Coordinates of C-alpha atoms and ligand atoms in Angstrom, one line a residue:
X1 CA 1.2 53.0 128.4
X2 CA 0.3 55.7 130.9
X3 CA 0.3 59.2 129.4
X4 CA 1.1 62.1 131.7
X5 CA -0.2 64.8 129.4
X6 CA -2.8 67.3 130.4
X7 CA -5.4 68.2 127.8
X8 CA -5.0 71.7 126.5
X9 CA -8.3 72.7 128.2
X10 CA -7.0 71.8 131.7
X11 CA -4.6 74.7 132.0
X12 CA -4.5 78.3 130.9
X13 CA -1.8 78.9 128.3
X14 CA 0.5 80.9 130.6
X15 CA 0.4 78.0 133.2
X16 CA 0.8 75.2 130.7
X17 CA 3.6 76.6 128.6
X18 CA 7.2 76.0 129.7
X19 CA 8.4 79.2 131.2
X20 CA 11.1 80.0 128.6
X21 CA 8.7 79.4 125.7
X22 CA 6.1 81.6 127.4
X23 CA 8.7 84.2 128.1
X24 CA 10.0 84.0 124.5
X25 CA 6.4 84.7 123.3
X26 CA 6.1 87.7 125.6
X27 CA 9.5 88.9 124.5
X28 CA 8.4 88.4 120.9
X29 CA 5.2 90.5 121.5
X30 CA 7.3 93.2 123.2
X31 CA 9.8 93.1 120.4
X32 CA 7.1 93.4 117.8
X33 CA 5.7 96.4 119.6
X34 CA 9.0 98.3 119.5
X35 CA 10.3 96.9 116.2
X36 CA 8.7 99.6 113.9
X37 CA 10.5 102.3 115.9
X38 CA 13.8 100.5 115.5
X39 CA 13.3 100.0 111.9
X40 CA 13.3 96.2 112.3
X41 CA 11.1 94.1 110.1
X42 CA 8.2 92.5 111.9
X43 CA 8.1 89.3 110.0
X44 CA 6.7 86.5 112.2
X45 CA 8.3 83.1 112.3
X46 CA 7.2 81.1 109.2
X47 CA 4.2 79.1 110.3
X48 CA 2.0 76.7 108.5
X49 CA -1.2 77.5 110.5
X50 CA -3.2 74.7 108.8
X51 CA -0.6 72.1 109.6
X52 CA -0.4 73.1 113.2
X53 CA -4.2 73.3 113.7
X54 CA -5.0 70.1 111.9
X55 CA -2.4 68.1 113.8
X56 CA -4.2 65.5 115.8
X57 CA -1.3 65.3 118.3
X58 CA -1.6 69.0 119.2
X59 CA -3.2 68.2 122.6
X60 CA 0.1 66.7 123.8
X61 CA 1.9 70.1 123.5
X62 CA 3.6 71.7 125.3
X63 CA 5.0 68.6 126.9
X64 CA 6.7 68.7 130.3
X65 CA 10.3 69.8 130.2
X66 CA 12.9 67.3 131.3
X67 CA 15.1 69.4 133.7
X68 CA 18.2 67.2 133.2
X69 CA 19.0 68.8 129.9
X70 CA 20.2 72.4 130.5
X71 CA 22.0 74.8 128.2
X72 CA 25.1 76.9 128.6
X73 CA 23.7 79.5 126.1
X74 CA 20.4 81.2 125.3
X75 CA 17.8 79.6 123.1
X76 CA 17.4 80.6 119.5
X77 CA 14.2 82.3 118.5
X78 CA 11.7 80.1 116.7
X79 CA 12.2 82.4 113.7
X80 CA 15.9 81.6 113.6
X81 CA 15.3 77.9 113.6
X82 CA 12.3 77.8 111.1
X83 CA 13.7 80.1 108.5
X84 CA 17.2 78.6 108.0
X85 CA 17.0 74.9 107.2
X86 CA 18.7 72.1 105.4
X87 CA 16.1 69.9 103.7
X88 CA 17.5 68.9 100.3
X89 CA 14.3 67.3 99.2
X90 CA 12.9 70.8 98.9
X91 CA 16.0 72.6 97.6
X92 CA 19.7 72.8 98.1
X93 CA 19.7 76.1 100.0
X94 CA 18.5 77.3 103.4
X95 CA 15.2 78.9 102.5
X96 CA 13.0 75.9 101.8
X97 CA 10.4 76.7 104.5
X98 CA 7.7 77.7 102.0
X99 CA 8.4 74.9 99.5
X100 CA 8.4 72.3 102.4
X101 CA 4.7 73.2 103.1
X102 CA 3.9 71.0 100.1
X103 CA 4.7 67.9 102.2
X104 CA 1.5 66.2 103.3
X105 CA 2.1 64.8 106.8
X106 CA -1.3 63.1 107.3
X107 CA -1.9 60.3 106.8
X108 CA 1.6 59.2 107.7
X109 CA 2.7 55.7 108.3
X110 CA 5.8 54.5 110.0
X111 CA 7.3 51.0 109.4
X112 CA 9.5 49.2 111.8
X113 CA 11.1 46.2 110.0
X114 CA 14.2 44.1 109.3
X115 CA 15.6 42.2 112.2
X116 CA 12.6 42.6 114.4
X117 CA 10.2 40.0 116.0
X118 CA 7.4 41.2 113.7
X119 CA 7.2 44.0 111.2
X120 CA 5.1 46.9 112.6
X121 CA 3.3 49.4 110.3
X122 CA 1.8 52.1 112.4
X123 CA 0.0 55.4 111.9
X124 CA 2.0 58.3 113.2
X125 CA -0.7 59.6 115.6
X126 CA -1.1 56.1 117.1
X127 CA 2.7 55.9 117.5
X128 CA 2.9 59.3 119.2
X129 CA 0.1 58.5 121.5
X130 CA 1.9 55.4 122.7
X131 CA 5.0 57.4 123.6
X132 CA 5.6 59.7 126.5
X133 CA 6.6 63.1 125.1
X134 CA 8.9 65.5 126.9
X135 CA 10.7 68.7 126.1
X136 CA 14.5 68.9 126.1
X137 CA 16.8 71.9 125.5
X138 CA 19.6 70.8 123.2
X139 CA 22.5 72.4 121.3
X140 CA 22.5 71.6 117.6
X141 CA 25.7 71.8 115.5
X142 CA 25.9 71.7 111.7
X143 CA 29.1 70.6 109.9
X144 CA 28.9 73.8 108.0
X145 CA 30.0 75.4 111.3
X146 CA 26.7 77.1 112.4
X147 CA 24.9 76.2 115.5
X148 CA 21.7 76.8 117.4
X149 CA 20.0 75.9 120.7
X150 CA 16.3 75.0 120.9
X151 CA 13.6 73.3 122.8
X152 CA 12.7 70.0 121.1
X153 CA 9.7 67.9 122.0
X154 CA 9.9 64.2 121.4
X155 CA 10.4 60.8 123.0
X156 CA 13.6 58.8 123.7
X157 CA 14.5 56.6 120.7
X158 CA 15.2 53.9 123.3
X159 CA 11.4 53.6 123.7
X160 CA 10.9 53.2 119.9
X161 CA 13.6 50.5 119.9
X162 CA 11.8 48.7 122.7
X163 CA 8.5 49.0 120.9
X164 CA 10.1 47.5 117.7
X165 CA 11.5 44.4 119.6
X166 CA 14.7 44.0 117.6
X167 CA 16.3 40.5 117.4
X168 CA 19.5 39.9 119.4
X169 CA 21.7 40.0 116.3
X170 CA 20.5 43.5 115.2
X171 CA 23.4 46.0 115.5
X172 CA 22.2 49.0 113.6
X173 CA 19.1 50.9 112.8
X174 CA 18.6 52.5 109.4
X175 CA 16.2 55.5 109.1
X176 CA 14.6 56.5 105.9
X177 CA 12.8 59.7 104.7
X178 CA 9.7 59.7 102.5
X179 CA 10.2 59.5 98.8
X180 CA 7.8 61.5 96.6
X181 CA 9.5 63.5 93.8
X182 CA 6.2 65.0 92.7
X183 CA 5.9 66.8 96.1
X184 CA 9.6 67.2 96.9
X185 CA 11.2 68.5 93.7
X186 CA 14.7 68.0 95.0
X187 CA 14.2 64.3 94.7
X188 CA 14.1 64.7 91.0
X189 CA 17.9 65.5 91.2
X190 CA 19.0 62.1 90.1
X191 CA 22.6 62.6 91.2
X192 CA 21.5 62.3 94.9
X193 CA 20.8 58.8 96.2
X194 CA 17.2 59.3 97.4
X195 CA 15.6 58.6 99.7
X196 CA 17.7 60.2 102.4
X197 CA 18.9 57.6 104.8
X198 CA 20.8 57.6 108.0
X199 CA 22.0 55.1 110.5
X200 CA 23.0 54.6 114.1
X201 CA 24.3 51.7 116.1
X202 CA 21.7 50.2 118.5
X203 CA 23.9 51.6 121.4
X204 CA 23.7 55.1 119.9
X205 CA 20.0 54.8 119.2
X206 CA 19.3 53.8 122.8
X207 CA 21.6 56.4 124.4
X208 CA 19.7 58.6 126.8
X209 CA 20.3 61.7 124.6
X210 CA 18.8 60.2 121.4
X211 CA 15.4 61.7 120.7
X212 CA 12.8 61.1 118.1
X213 CA 11.6 64.7 117.7
X214 CA 7.9 65.3 117.1
X215 CA 7.9 69.0 117.8
X216 CA 9.7 72.1 118.9
X217 CA 8.9 75.4 120.7
X218 CA 6.0 73.7 122.5
X219 CA 4.2 72.7 119.3
X220 CA 4.1 69.9 116.8
X221 CA 7.1 69.9 114.3
X222 CA 6.8 72.3 111.4
X223 CA 7.4 70.8 108.0
X224 CA 10.7 72.5 107.2
X225 CA 12.1 71.0 110.4
X226 CA 11.1 67.4 109.5
X227 CA 7.5 66.9 110.4
X228 CA 6.0 64.6 111.6
X229 CA 9.0 62.9 113.1
X230 CA 12.8 63.3 112.9
X231 CA 15.9 62.2 114.6
X232 CA 17.7 64.4 117.1
X233 CA 21.3 63.4 118.0
X234 CA 22.9 66.6 119.5
X235 CA 26.5 65.2 119.8
X236 CA 26.7 64.5 116.1
X237 CA 26.8 66.9 113.1
X238 CA 23.4 67.9 111.9
X239 CA 23.3 65.8 108.8
X240 CA 22.8 62.7 111.0
X241 CA 19.5 64.1 112.2
X242 CA 17.3 62.8 109.4
X243 CA 13.9 64.4 108.9
X244 CA 10.4 63.2 108.0
X245 CA 11.1 59.5 108.7
X246 CA 8.9 56.8 107.3
X247 CA 11.0 53.7 108.1
X248 CA 13.2 52.2 110.8
X249 CA 15.0 49.1 109.7
X250 CA 17.0 46.9 112.1
X251 CA 20.0 45.2 110.6
X252 CA 23.4 43.6 111.4
X253 CA 25.1 45.4 108.5
X254 CA 26.5 48.9 108.8
X255 CA 24.5 51.1 106.5
X256 CA 26.0 53.7 104.2
X257 CA 24.2 57.0 104.8
X258 CA 23.0 59.5 102.2
X259 CA 26.0 62.0 102.5
X260 CA 28.4 59.1 102.8
X261 CA 27.2 57.8 99.4
X262 CA 27.5 61.3 97.9
X263 CA 31.0 62.2 99.2
X264 CA 32.4 59.4 101.4
X265 CA 35.8 61.2 102.0
X266 CA 34.0 64.1 103.7
X267 CA 31.0 62.5 105.4
X268 CA 31.3 59.2 107.3
X269 CA 29.1 57.1 109.4
X270 CA 30.0 58.4 112.8
X271 CA 30.1 62.2 112.4
X272 CA 30.7 63.1 116.0
X273 CA 31.4 66.8 116.7
X274 CA 35.1 67.5 117.4
X275 CA 36.6 71.0 117.3
X276 CA 40.1 69.5 116.8
X277 CA 39.2 67.6 113.6
X278 CA 38.6 70.0 110.6
X279 CA 36.3 69.1 107.8
X280 CA 37.6 69.3 104.3
X281 CA 35.7 72.5 103.7
X282 CA 34.9 74.0 107.2
X283 CA 37.2 74.3 110.2
X284 CA 35.4 73.0 113.2
X285 CA 37.1 74.8 116.1
X286 CA 34.4 77.5 116.3
X287 CA 30.8 77.9 115.2
X288 CA 28.6 80.8 114.1
X289 CA 25.6 81.2 116.3
X290 CA 22.5 81.4 114.2
X291 CA 20.8 84.8 114.7
X292 CA 23.8 86.0 116.6
X293 CA 24.9 88.7 114.1
X294 CA 28.0 86.7 113.1
X295 CA 29.0 85.9 116.7
X296 CA 31.2 82.8 117.0
X297 CA 31.7 80.6 120.0
X298 CA 34.1 77.7 120.6
X299 CA 32.9 74.3 119.6
X300 CA 32.9 71.6 122.3
X301 CA 33.9 68.0 122.0
X302 CA 30.8 65.9 121.2
X303 CA 29.1 69.3 121.1
X304 CA 29.3 69.5 124.9
X305 CA 27.8 66.0 125.5
X306 CA 31.0 64.1 126.2
X307 CA 29.8 62.9 129.6
X308 CA 26.8 61.1 128.0
X309 CA 28.3 59.7 124.9
X310 CA 32.1 59.3 125.0
X311 CA 31.9 55.8 126.4
X312 CA 30.1 54.7 123.2
X313 CA 33.3 55.1 121.2
X314 CA 36.1 54.1 123.7
X315 CA 36.6 50.6 122.4
X316 CA 36.2 51.3 118.7
X317 CA 39.5 50.6 116.9
X318 CA 40.5 51.8 113.4
X319 CA 37.4 54.0 113.0
X320 CA 37.3 57.7 112.0
X321 CA 34.7 58.5 114.7
X322 CA 34.7 62.2 113.9
X323 CA 33.7 62.1 110.3
Ligands
LIG401 N1 17.0 65.1 106.5 C1 16.5 65.0 105.2 N2 15.6 64.1 105.0 N3 17.0 65.8 104.2 C2 18.0 66.7 104.5 O1 18.4 67.4 103.5 N4 19.5 67.7 106.1 C3 20.3 67.4 107.2 C4 19.4 67.1 108.5 N5 18.4 66.2 108.1 C5 18.5 66.8 105.8 C6 17.9 66.0 106.8 C7 21.2 68.5 107.6 S1 22.5 68.7 106.5 C8 21.0 69.3 108.7 S2 22.2 70.4 109.1 C9 19.8 69.2 109.5 O2 18.9 68.3 108.9 C10 19.2 70.6 109.5 O3 18.1 70.6 110.4 P1 17.2 71.9 110.5 O4 16.8 72.4 109.2 O5 16.1 71.6 111.4 O6 18.2 72.9 111.1

C-alpha cells in the first residue's frame, strides 16, 4: 500500500504539525509563561516520555488532517483529555493515567479471526504501516454527560475490515481488550466480565466515521487513552469506544458487550447519542464540556453526526437504538 507520510526529518516541526496542534503548543508555552502570575498550576499534560520516544510508529506523526471533519467547538487541551479517563482495567475512577503506564504496548499483536477467509495475527507496527493514517477532529460524548473535542489520528475501520476479508455471512465485529490482571489490577475485580468487549455491525464498522485510533494530538496514542489502538465511534456514547484492542472477531451473532453484561437495562448494544432519551442515571439533553469550568452545551442527535449515520438505523424495527 502506498504511504503518504513524510519522514519526521523532511519537515521542520512548525511546518509539519497541523496548524491547530502547533498553535495549541504555542498557546501552551505562552500560557505557561504567564501561569505563575495568575496563580495557575503549571502541570504539563501527563506524558509517558518513554512510550512516545520508543514507539516505532512515531515517524508517521503528525498525519495529514482530513479537512472533511470540522468542529463546531474548540478543541480540548491535551491535558484535559489525558488526565480524565475511563479505563476500568486501571481503576474505576477518572485518574488512572499514572497506573495505565504499567501497560506494555510493545510487542503487541492483533488477531483478526472468526468468519474471515484466513485468521491473521499481525504485529501492531506492521499493521499500522499497512494503513494510511490521517488526523480527524471529532466530538466525543460520554454517557456520564461530559464531552470533549479532540484531534484523533488513525485509519478508517473500513480499511481494517477489508484487510481482514470477512466471509459474506459475517454481520458483526467483536473487539476485545488485552487481559492481564497482573498489569491491570482492575481486571482482578471478578464481578466485571473481563476482558472488555465491544461490538459493531459490519455496516457501522465500515461507516466513513468509524476510526481505529492510533494516536491523538499529532502523536502516538498515550496509554491512558487506549494505546496502541482503540475504536473511535463519535456518534455513540463513549463506552463503545473500546481501548487497547488485541482481537477483532467477525461473527454472524450479535455480541453482548462488556457494560451490557454488567447492567443490561442501562447499557445496550447500540448506544447512539440522543438528547431526548435520558439514561437511568444521567439526563442526556446537555453535556458538561471537559475543561470548560462547568459550562454545559446542548447535546446533538447522534452527537452531531446524523447526516453520516442516521441511515444505518432507519430500517431497524423493535430495537432500542439509543441505549
Ligand atoms: N475501553 C476499555 N478497555 N476499558 C474501559 O474501561 N471505558 C470506556 C471507553 N473504552 C473503557 C474503554 C468509556 S466508559 C469511555 S467514556 C471511554 O473509553 C473513555 O475514553 P477516554 O478515557 O479516552 O476519554
